[in-house]
CSV table of C-alpha atoms in Angstrom, one decimal:
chain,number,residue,atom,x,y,z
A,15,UNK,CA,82.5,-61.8,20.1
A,16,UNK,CA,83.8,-63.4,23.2
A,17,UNK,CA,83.0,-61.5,26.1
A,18,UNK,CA,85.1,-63.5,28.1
A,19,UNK,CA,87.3,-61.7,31.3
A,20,UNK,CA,88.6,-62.9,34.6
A,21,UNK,CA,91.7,-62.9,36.1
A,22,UNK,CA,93.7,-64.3,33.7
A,23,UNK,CA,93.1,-61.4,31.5
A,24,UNK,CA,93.1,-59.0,33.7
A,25,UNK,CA,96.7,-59.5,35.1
A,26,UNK,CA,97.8,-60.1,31.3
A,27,UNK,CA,96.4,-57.2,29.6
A,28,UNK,CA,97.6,-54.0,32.2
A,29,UNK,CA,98.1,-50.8,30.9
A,30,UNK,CA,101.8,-50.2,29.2
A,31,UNK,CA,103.8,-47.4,29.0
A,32,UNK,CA,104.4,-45.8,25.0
A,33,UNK,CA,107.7,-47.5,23.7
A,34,UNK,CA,108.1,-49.9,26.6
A,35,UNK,CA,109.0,-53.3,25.6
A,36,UNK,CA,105.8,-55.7,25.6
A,37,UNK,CA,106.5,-58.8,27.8
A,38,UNK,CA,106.3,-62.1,26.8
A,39,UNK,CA,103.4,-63.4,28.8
A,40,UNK,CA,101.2,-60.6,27.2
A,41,UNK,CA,102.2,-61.6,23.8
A,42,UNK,CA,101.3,-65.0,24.1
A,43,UNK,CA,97.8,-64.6,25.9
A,44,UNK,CA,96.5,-61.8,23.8
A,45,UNK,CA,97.8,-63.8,20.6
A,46,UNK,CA,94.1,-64.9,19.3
A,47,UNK,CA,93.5,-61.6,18.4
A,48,UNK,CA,90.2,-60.9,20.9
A,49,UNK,CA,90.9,-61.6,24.4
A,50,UNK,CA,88.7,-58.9,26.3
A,51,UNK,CA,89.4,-57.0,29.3
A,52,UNK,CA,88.6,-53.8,30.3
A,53,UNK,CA,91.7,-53.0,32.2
A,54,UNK,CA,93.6,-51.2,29.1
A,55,UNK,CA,90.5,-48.5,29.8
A,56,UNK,CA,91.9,-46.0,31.2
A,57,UNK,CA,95.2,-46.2,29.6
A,58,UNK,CA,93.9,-45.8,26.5
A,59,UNK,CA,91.1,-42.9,27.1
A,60,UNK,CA,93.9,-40.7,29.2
A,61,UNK,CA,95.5,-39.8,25.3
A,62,UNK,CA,95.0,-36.4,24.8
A,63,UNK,CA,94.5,-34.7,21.5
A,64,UNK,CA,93.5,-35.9,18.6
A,65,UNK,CA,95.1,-35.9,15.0
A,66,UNK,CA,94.5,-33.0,12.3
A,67,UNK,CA,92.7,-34.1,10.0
A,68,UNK,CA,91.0,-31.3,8.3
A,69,UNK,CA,90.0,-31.7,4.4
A,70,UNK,CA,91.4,-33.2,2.1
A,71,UNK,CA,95.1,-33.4,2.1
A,72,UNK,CA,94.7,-32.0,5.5
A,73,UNK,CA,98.1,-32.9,7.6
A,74,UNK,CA,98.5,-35.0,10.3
A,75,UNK,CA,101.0,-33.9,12.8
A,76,UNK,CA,100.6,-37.2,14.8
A,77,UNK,CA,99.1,-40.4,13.7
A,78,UNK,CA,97.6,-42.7,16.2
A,79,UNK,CA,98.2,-46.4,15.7
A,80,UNK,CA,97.0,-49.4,17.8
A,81,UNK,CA,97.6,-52.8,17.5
A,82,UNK,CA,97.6,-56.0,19.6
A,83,UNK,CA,100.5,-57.5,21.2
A,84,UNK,CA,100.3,-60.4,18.8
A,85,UNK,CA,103.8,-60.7,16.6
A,86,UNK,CA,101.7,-60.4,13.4
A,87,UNK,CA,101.5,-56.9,14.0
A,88,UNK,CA,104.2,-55.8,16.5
A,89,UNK,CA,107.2,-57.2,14.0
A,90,UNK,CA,105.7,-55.3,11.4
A,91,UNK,CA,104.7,-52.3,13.4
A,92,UNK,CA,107.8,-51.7,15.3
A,93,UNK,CA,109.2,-50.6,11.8
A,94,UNK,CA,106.2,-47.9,11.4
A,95,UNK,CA,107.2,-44.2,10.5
A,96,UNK,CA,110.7,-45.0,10.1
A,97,UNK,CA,110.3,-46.1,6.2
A,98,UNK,CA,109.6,-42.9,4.7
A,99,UNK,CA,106.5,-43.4,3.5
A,100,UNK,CA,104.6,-41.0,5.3
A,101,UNK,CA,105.4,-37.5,4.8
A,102,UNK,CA,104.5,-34.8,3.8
A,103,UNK,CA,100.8,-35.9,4.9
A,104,UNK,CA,101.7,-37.4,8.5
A,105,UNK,CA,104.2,-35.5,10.3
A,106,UNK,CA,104.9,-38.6,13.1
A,107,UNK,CA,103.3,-41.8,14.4
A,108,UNK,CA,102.7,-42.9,17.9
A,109,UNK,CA,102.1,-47.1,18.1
A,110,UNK,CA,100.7,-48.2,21.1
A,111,UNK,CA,98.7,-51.3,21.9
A,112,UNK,CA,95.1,-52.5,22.6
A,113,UNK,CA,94.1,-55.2,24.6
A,114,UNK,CA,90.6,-55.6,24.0
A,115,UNK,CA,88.2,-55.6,21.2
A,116,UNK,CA,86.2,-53.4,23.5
A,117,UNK,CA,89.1,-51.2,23.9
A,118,UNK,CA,89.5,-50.6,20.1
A,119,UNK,CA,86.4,-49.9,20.0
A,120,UNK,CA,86.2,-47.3,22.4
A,121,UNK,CA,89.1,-45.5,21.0
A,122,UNK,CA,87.4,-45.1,17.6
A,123,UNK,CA,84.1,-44.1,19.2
A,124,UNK,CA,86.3,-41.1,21.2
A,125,UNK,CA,88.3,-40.7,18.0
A,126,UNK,CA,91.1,-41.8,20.3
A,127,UNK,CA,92.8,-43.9,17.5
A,128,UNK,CA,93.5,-43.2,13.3
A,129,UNK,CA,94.9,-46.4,12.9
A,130,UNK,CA,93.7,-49.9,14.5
A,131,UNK,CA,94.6,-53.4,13.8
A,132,UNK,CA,92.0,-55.7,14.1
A,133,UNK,CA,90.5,-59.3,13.7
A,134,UNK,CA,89.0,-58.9,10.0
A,135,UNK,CA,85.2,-60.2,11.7
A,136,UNK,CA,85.3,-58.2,14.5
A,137,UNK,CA,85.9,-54.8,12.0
A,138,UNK,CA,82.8,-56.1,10.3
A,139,UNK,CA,80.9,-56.5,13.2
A,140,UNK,CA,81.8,-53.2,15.1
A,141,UNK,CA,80.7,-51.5,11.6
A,142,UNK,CA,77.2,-53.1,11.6
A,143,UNK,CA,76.9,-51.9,15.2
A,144,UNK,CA,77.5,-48.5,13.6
A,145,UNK,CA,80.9,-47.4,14.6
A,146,UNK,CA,82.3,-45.1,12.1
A,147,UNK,CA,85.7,-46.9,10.3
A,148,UNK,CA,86.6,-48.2,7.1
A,149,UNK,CA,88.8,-51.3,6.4
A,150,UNK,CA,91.5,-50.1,4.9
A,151,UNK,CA,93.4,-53.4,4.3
A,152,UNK,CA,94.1,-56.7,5.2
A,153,UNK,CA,97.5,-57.7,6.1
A,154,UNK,CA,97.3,-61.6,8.0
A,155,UNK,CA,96.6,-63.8,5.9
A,156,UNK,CA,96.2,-67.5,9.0
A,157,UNK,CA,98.7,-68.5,10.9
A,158,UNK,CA,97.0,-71.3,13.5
A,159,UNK,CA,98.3,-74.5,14.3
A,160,UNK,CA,97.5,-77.5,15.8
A,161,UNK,CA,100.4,-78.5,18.3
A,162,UNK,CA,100.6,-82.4,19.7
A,163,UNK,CA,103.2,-85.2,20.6
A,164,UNK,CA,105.7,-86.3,18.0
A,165,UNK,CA,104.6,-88.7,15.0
A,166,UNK,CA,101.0,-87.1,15.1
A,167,UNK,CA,102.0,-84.8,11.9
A,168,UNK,CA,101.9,-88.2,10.2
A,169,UNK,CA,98.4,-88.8,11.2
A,170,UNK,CA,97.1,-84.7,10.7
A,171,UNK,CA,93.7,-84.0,11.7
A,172,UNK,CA,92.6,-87.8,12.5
A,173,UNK,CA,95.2,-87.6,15.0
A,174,UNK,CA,92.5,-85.7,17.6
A,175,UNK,CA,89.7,-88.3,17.0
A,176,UNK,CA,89.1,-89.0,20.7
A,177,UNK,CA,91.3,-86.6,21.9
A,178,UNK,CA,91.3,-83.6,24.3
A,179,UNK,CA,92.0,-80.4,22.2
A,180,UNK,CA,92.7,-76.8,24.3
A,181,UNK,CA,91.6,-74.3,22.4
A,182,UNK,CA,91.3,-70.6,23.1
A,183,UNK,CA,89.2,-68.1,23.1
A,184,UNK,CA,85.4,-69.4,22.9
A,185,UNK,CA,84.0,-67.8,19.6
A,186,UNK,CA,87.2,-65.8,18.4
A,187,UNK,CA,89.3,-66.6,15.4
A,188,UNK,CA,91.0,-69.7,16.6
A,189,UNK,CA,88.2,-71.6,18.0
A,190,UNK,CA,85.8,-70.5,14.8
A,191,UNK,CA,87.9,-71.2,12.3
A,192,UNK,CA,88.9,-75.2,14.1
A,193,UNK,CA,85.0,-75.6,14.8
A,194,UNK,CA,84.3,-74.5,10.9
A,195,UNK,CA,87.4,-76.9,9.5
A,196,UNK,CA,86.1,-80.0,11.8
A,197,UNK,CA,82.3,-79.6,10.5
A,198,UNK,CA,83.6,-79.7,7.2
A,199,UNK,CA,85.1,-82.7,7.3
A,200,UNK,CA,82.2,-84.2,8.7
A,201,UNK,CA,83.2,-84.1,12.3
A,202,UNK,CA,80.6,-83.9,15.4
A,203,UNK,CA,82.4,-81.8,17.5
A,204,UNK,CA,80.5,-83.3,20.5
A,205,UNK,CA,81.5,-86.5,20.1
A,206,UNK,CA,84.1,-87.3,18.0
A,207,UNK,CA,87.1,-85.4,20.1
A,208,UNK,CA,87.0,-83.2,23.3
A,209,UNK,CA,86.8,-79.8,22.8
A,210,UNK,CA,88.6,-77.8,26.2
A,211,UNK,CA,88.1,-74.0,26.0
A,212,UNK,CA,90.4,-71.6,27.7
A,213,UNK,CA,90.1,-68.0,28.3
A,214,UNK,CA,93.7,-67.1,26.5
A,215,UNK,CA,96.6,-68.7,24.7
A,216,UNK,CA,98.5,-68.7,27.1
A,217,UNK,CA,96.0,-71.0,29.5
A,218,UNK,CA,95.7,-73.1,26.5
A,219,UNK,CA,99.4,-73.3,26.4
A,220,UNK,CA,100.2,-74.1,29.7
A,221,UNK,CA,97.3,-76.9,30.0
A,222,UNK,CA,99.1,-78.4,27.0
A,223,UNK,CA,102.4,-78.3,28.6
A,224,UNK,CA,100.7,-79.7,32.0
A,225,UNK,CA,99.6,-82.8,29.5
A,226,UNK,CA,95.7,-81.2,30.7
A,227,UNK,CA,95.4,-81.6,27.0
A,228,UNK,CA,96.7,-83.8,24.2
A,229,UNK,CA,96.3,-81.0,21.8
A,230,UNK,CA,95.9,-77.5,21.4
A,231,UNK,CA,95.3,-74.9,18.8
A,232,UNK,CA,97.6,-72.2,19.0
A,233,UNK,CA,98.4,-69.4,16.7
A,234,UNK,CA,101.7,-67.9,15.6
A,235,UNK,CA,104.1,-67.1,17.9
A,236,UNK,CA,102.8,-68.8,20.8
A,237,UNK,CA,103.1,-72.0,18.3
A,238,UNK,CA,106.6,-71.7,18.0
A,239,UNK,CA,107.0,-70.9,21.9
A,240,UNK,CA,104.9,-73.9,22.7
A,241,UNK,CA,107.3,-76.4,20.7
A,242,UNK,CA,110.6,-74.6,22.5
A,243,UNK,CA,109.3,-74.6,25.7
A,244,UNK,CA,108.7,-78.5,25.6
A,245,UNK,CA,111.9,-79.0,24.8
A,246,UNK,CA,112.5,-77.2,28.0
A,247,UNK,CA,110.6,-80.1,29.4
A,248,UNK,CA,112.0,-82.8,27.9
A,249,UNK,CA,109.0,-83.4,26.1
A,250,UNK,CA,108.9,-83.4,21.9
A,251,UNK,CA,105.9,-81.9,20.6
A,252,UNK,CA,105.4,-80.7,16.4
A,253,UNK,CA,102.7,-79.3,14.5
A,254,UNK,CA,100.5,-82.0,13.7
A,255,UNK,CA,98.1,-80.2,11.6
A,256,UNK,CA,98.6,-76.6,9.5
A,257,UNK,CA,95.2,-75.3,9.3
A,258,UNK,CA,95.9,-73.4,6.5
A,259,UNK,CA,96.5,-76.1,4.3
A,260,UNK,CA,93.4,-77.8,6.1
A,261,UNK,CA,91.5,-74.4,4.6
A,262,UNK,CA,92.7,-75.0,1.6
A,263,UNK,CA,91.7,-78.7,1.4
A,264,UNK,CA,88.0,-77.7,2.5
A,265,UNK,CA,87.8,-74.7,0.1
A,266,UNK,CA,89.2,-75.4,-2.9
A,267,UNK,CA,91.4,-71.9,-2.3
A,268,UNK,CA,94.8,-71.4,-1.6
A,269,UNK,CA,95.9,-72.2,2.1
A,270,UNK,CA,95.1,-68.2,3.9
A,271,UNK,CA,92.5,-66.7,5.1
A,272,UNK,CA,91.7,-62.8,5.7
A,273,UNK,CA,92.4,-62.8,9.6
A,274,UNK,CA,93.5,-59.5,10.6
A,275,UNK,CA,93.4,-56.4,8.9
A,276,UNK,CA,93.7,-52.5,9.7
A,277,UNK,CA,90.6,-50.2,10.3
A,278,UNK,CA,90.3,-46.3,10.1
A,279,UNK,CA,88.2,-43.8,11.2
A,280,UNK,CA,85.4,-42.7,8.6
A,281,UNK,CA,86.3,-39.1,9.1
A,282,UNK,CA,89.7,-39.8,8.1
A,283,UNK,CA,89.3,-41.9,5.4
A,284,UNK,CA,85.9,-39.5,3.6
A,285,UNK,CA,88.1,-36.0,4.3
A,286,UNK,CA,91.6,-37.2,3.6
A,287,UNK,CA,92.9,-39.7,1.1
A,288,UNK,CA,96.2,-38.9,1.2
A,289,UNK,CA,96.8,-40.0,4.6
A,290,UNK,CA,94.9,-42.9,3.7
A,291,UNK,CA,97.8,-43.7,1.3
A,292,UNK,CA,100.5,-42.9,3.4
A,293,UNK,CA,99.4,-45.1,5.3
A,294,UNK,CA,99.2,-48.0,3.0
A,295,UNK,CA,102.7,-47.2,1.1
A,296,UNK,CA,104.1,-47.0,4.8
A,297,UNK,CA,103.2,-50.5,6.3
A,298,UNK,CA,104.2,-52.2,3.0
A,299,UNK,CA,107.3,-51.0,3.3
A,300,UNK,CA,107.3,-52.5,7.0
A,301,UNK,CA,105.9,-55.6,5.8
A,302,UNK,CA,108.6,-56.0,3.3
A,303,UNK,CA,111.7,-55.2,5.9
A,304,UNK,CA,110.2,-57.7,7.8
A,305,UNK,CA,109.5,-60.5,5.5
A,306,UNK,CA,113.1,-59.8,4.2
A,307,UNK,CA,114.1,-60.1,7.8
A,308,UNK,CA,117.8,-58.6,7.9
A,309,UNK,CA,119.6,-58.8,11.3
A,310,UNK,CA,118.7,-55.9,11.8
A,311,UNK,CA,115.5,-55.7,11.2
A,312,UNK,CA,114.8,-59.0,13.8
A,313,UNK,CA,117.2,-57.2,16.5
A,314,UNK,CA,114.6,-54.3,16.1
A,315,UNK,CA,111.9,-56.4,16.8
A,316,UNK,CA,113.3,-59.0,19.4
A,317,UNK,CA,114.0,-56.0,21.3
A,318,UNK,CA,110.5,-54.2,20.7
A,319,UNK,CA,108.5,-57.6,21.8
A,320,UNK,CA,111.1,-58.8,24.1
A,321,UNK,CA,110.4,-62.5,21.9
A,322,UNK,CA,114.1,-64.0,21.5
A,323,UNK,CA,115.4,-63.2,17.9
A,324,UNK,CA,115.8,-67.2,16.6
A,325,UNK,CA,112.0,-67.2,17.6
A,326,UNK,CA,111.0,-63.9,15.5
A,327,UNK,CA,113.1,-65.6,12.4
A,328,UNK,CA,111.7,-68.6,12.9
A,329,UNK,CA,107.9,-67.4,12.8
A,330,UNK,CA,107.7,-64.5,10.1
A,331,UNK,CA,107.1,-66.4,7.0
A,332,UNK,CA,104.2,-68.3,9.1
A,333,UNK,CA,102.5,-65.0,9.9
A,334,UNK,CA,101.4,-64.5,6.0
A,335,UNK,CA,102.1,-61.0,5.7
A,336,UNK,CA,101.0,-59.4,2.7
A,337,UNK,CA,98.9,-56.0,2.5
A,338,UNK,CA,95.7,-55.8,0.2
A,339,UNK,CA,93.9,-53.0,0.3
A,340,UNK,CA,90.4,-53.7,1.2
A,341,UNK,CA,88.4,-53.4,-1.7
A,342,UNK,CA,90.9,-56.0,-3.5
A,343,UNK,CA,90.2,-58.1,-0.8
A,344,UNK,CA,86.5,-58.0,-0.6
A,345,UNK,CA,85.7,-61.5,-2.4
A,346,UNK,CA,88.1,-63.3,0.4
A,347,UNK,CA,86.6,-61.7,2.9
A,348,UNK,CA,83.0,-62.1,1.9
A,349,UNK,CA,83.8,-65.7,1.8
A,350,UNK,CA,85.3,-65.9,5.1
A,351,UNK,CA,82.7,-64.2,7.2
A,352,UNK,CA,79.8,-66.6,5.3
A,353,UNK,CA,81.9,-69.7,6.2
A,354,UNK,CA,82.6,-68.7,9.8
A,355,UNK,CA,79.2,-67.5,10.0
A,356,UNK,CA,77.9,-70.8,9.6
A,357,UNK,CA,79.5,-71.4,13.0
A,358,UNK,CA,78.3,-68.4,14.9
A,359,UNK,CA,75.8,-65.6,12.8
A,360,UNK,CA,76.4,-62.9,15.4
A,361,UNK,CA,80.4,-62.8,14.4
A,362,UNK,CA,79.9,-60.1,12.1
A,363,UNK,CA,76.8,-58.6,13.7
A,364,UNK,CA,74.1,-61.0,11.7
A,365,UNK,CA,74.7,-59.7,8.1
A,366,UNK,CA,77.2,-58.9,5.5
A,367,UNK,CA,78.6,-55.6,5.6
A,368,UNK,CA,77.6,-53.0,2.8
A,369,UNK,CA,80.2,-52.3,0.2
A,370,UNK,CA,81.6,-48.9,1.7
A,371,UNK,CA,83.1,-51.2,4.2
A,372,UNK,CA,85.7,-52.0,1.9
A,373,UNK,CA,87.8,-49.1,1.4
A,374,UNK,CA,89.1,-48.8,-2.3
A,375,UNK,CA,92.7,-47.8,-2.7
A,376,UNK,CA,93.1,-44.0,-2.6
A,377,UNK,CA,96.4,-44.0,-4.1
């Protein structure tokens, strides 16, 4: 699942206080939803306690949420426990982030966490390697772009023929999904363009900015930040190519894909349904403040991330926000891990989950 750490990670993904603001740099280079690092360790595992949860209906006095410091789930999440949706089951909620697929999992094997956001592979991967969770929803639907000089959004994909392309993260979300897209439209991806792997986003970023690369593949927000801070430059760049609409074109489907979702622990979800639905009523109502995206809601967030506010605007109806529980969702997601998995078998740990994977909707 791309074990990939040196020091680029390392100095992105230290250890943050509860409620401090997430810096910029972090958002940007842990923004393909897998970069791995160890270095959030010992941050995470120095939580004490752990939440309530006993029987059904038991109450939670304090749920524990993590997510990564990618926009998709910090706009949304900086909203969560303040919409009412989860009492009487869950007293309060604590969100703090991951860094690390290897962190996330380590706080569901010490029952550190009781609510994670994760890549929708890498859920179905750690539960084939027999970590306890459910998938309780899925709640990113794509949001990866390709990002190159102006008058290339004319051309689209046959802009790259020959070209160098940054992508990052080796065998995570953005490179998989660009590999998978490229095969299908009968590209050789070892001859046909130039395929330049960095560790993070934000190497990607920068060696597009440096002109290291012609192209790169960027999700949402670093995206957004690429095409502003060129301007910075006095360079134009534009999204050539919207690789959602590029799935859609190769599928036959609509232009999304299941790309991140949120996972709970097994205990949780077998002993206490409730919370389960608490849960689920609680982030749609986050999702909803944010897609309607009042002033005040963006202020909340700008703040939170520390992303300017015209950026946040700019990028939340890219993100594809939309929560469907997990069950619902199972056909999508079947399909996505058997295209991806054409690419690399091992992203979802070599077979398709078993149905109790896909939790059905308690509520």
């Amino acid at each position: 699942m791309g074990n990939h750490t040196n020091s680029h990670t390392s100095r992105a993904s230290t250890a943050r206080r509860p409620g401090a603001p997430i810096r910029r740099r972090s958002l940007i280079t842990l923004a393909g939803l897998g970069a791995l690092s160890p270095a959030i360790l010992s941050a995470c595992s120095s939580r004490s306690g752990k939440a309530s949860s006993s029987g059904t209906g038991g109450h939670i006095d304090t749920l524990r949420v993590h997510v990564p410091t990618t926009l998709a789930y910090m706009a949304p999440m900086t909203l969560f426990g303040g919409q009412g949706k989860l009492a009487p089951t869950i007293g309060k909620a604590t969100v703090e982030n991951w860094s690390s697929i290897d962190a996330m999992k380590t706080l569901l094997m010490q029952k550190q966490t009781d609510l994670a956001a994760t890549p929708s592979y890498a859920a179905a991967n750690l539960f084939n390697k027999g970590v306890p969770l459910r998938l309780v929803a899925m709640q990113v639907w794509g949001m990866l772009y390709i990002i190159g000089p102006e008058g290339t959004s004319e051309q689209g994909l046959e802009a790259l023929r020959g070209k160098t392309v940054a992508v990052p993260m080796p065998n995570n979300m953005p490179d998989l999904v660009f590999r998978y897209l490229l095969g299908q439209k009968g590209w050789d991806t070892s001859k046909d363009l130039t395929i330049q792997s960095y560790t993070d986003g934000q190497e990607a970023l920068s060696n597009l900015l440096a002109g290291n690369a012609e192209f790169a593949v960027l999700p949402e927000h670093p995206a957004s930040v690429s095409l502003a801070k060129a301007k910075q430059q006095g360079k134009i760049l534009e999204r050539t190519a919207d690789l959602q609409q590029i799935w859609a074109e190769v599928t036959g489907g609509e232009a999304k894909f299941p790309m991140a979702g949120l996972v709970m622990p097994q205990e949780i979800t077998d002993s206490n349904p409730q919370a389960v639905g608490a849960v689920l009523n609680e982030v749609e109502a986050c999702i909803a403040a944010t897609n309607a995206k009042s002033e005040e809601t963006i202020n909340a967030i700008s703040q939170k991330t520390e992303v300017p506010a015209p950026i946040v605007t700019e990028v939340i109806p890219r993100l594809q926000l939309n929560l469907v529980p997990a069950a619902r969702a199972k056909d999508q997601l079947v399909d996505f891990y058997t295209r991806l998995s054409t690419v690399s078998p091992d992203i979802v740990g070599g077979k398709m989950p078993a149905d109790d994977f896909y939790l059905k909707d308690p509520r």
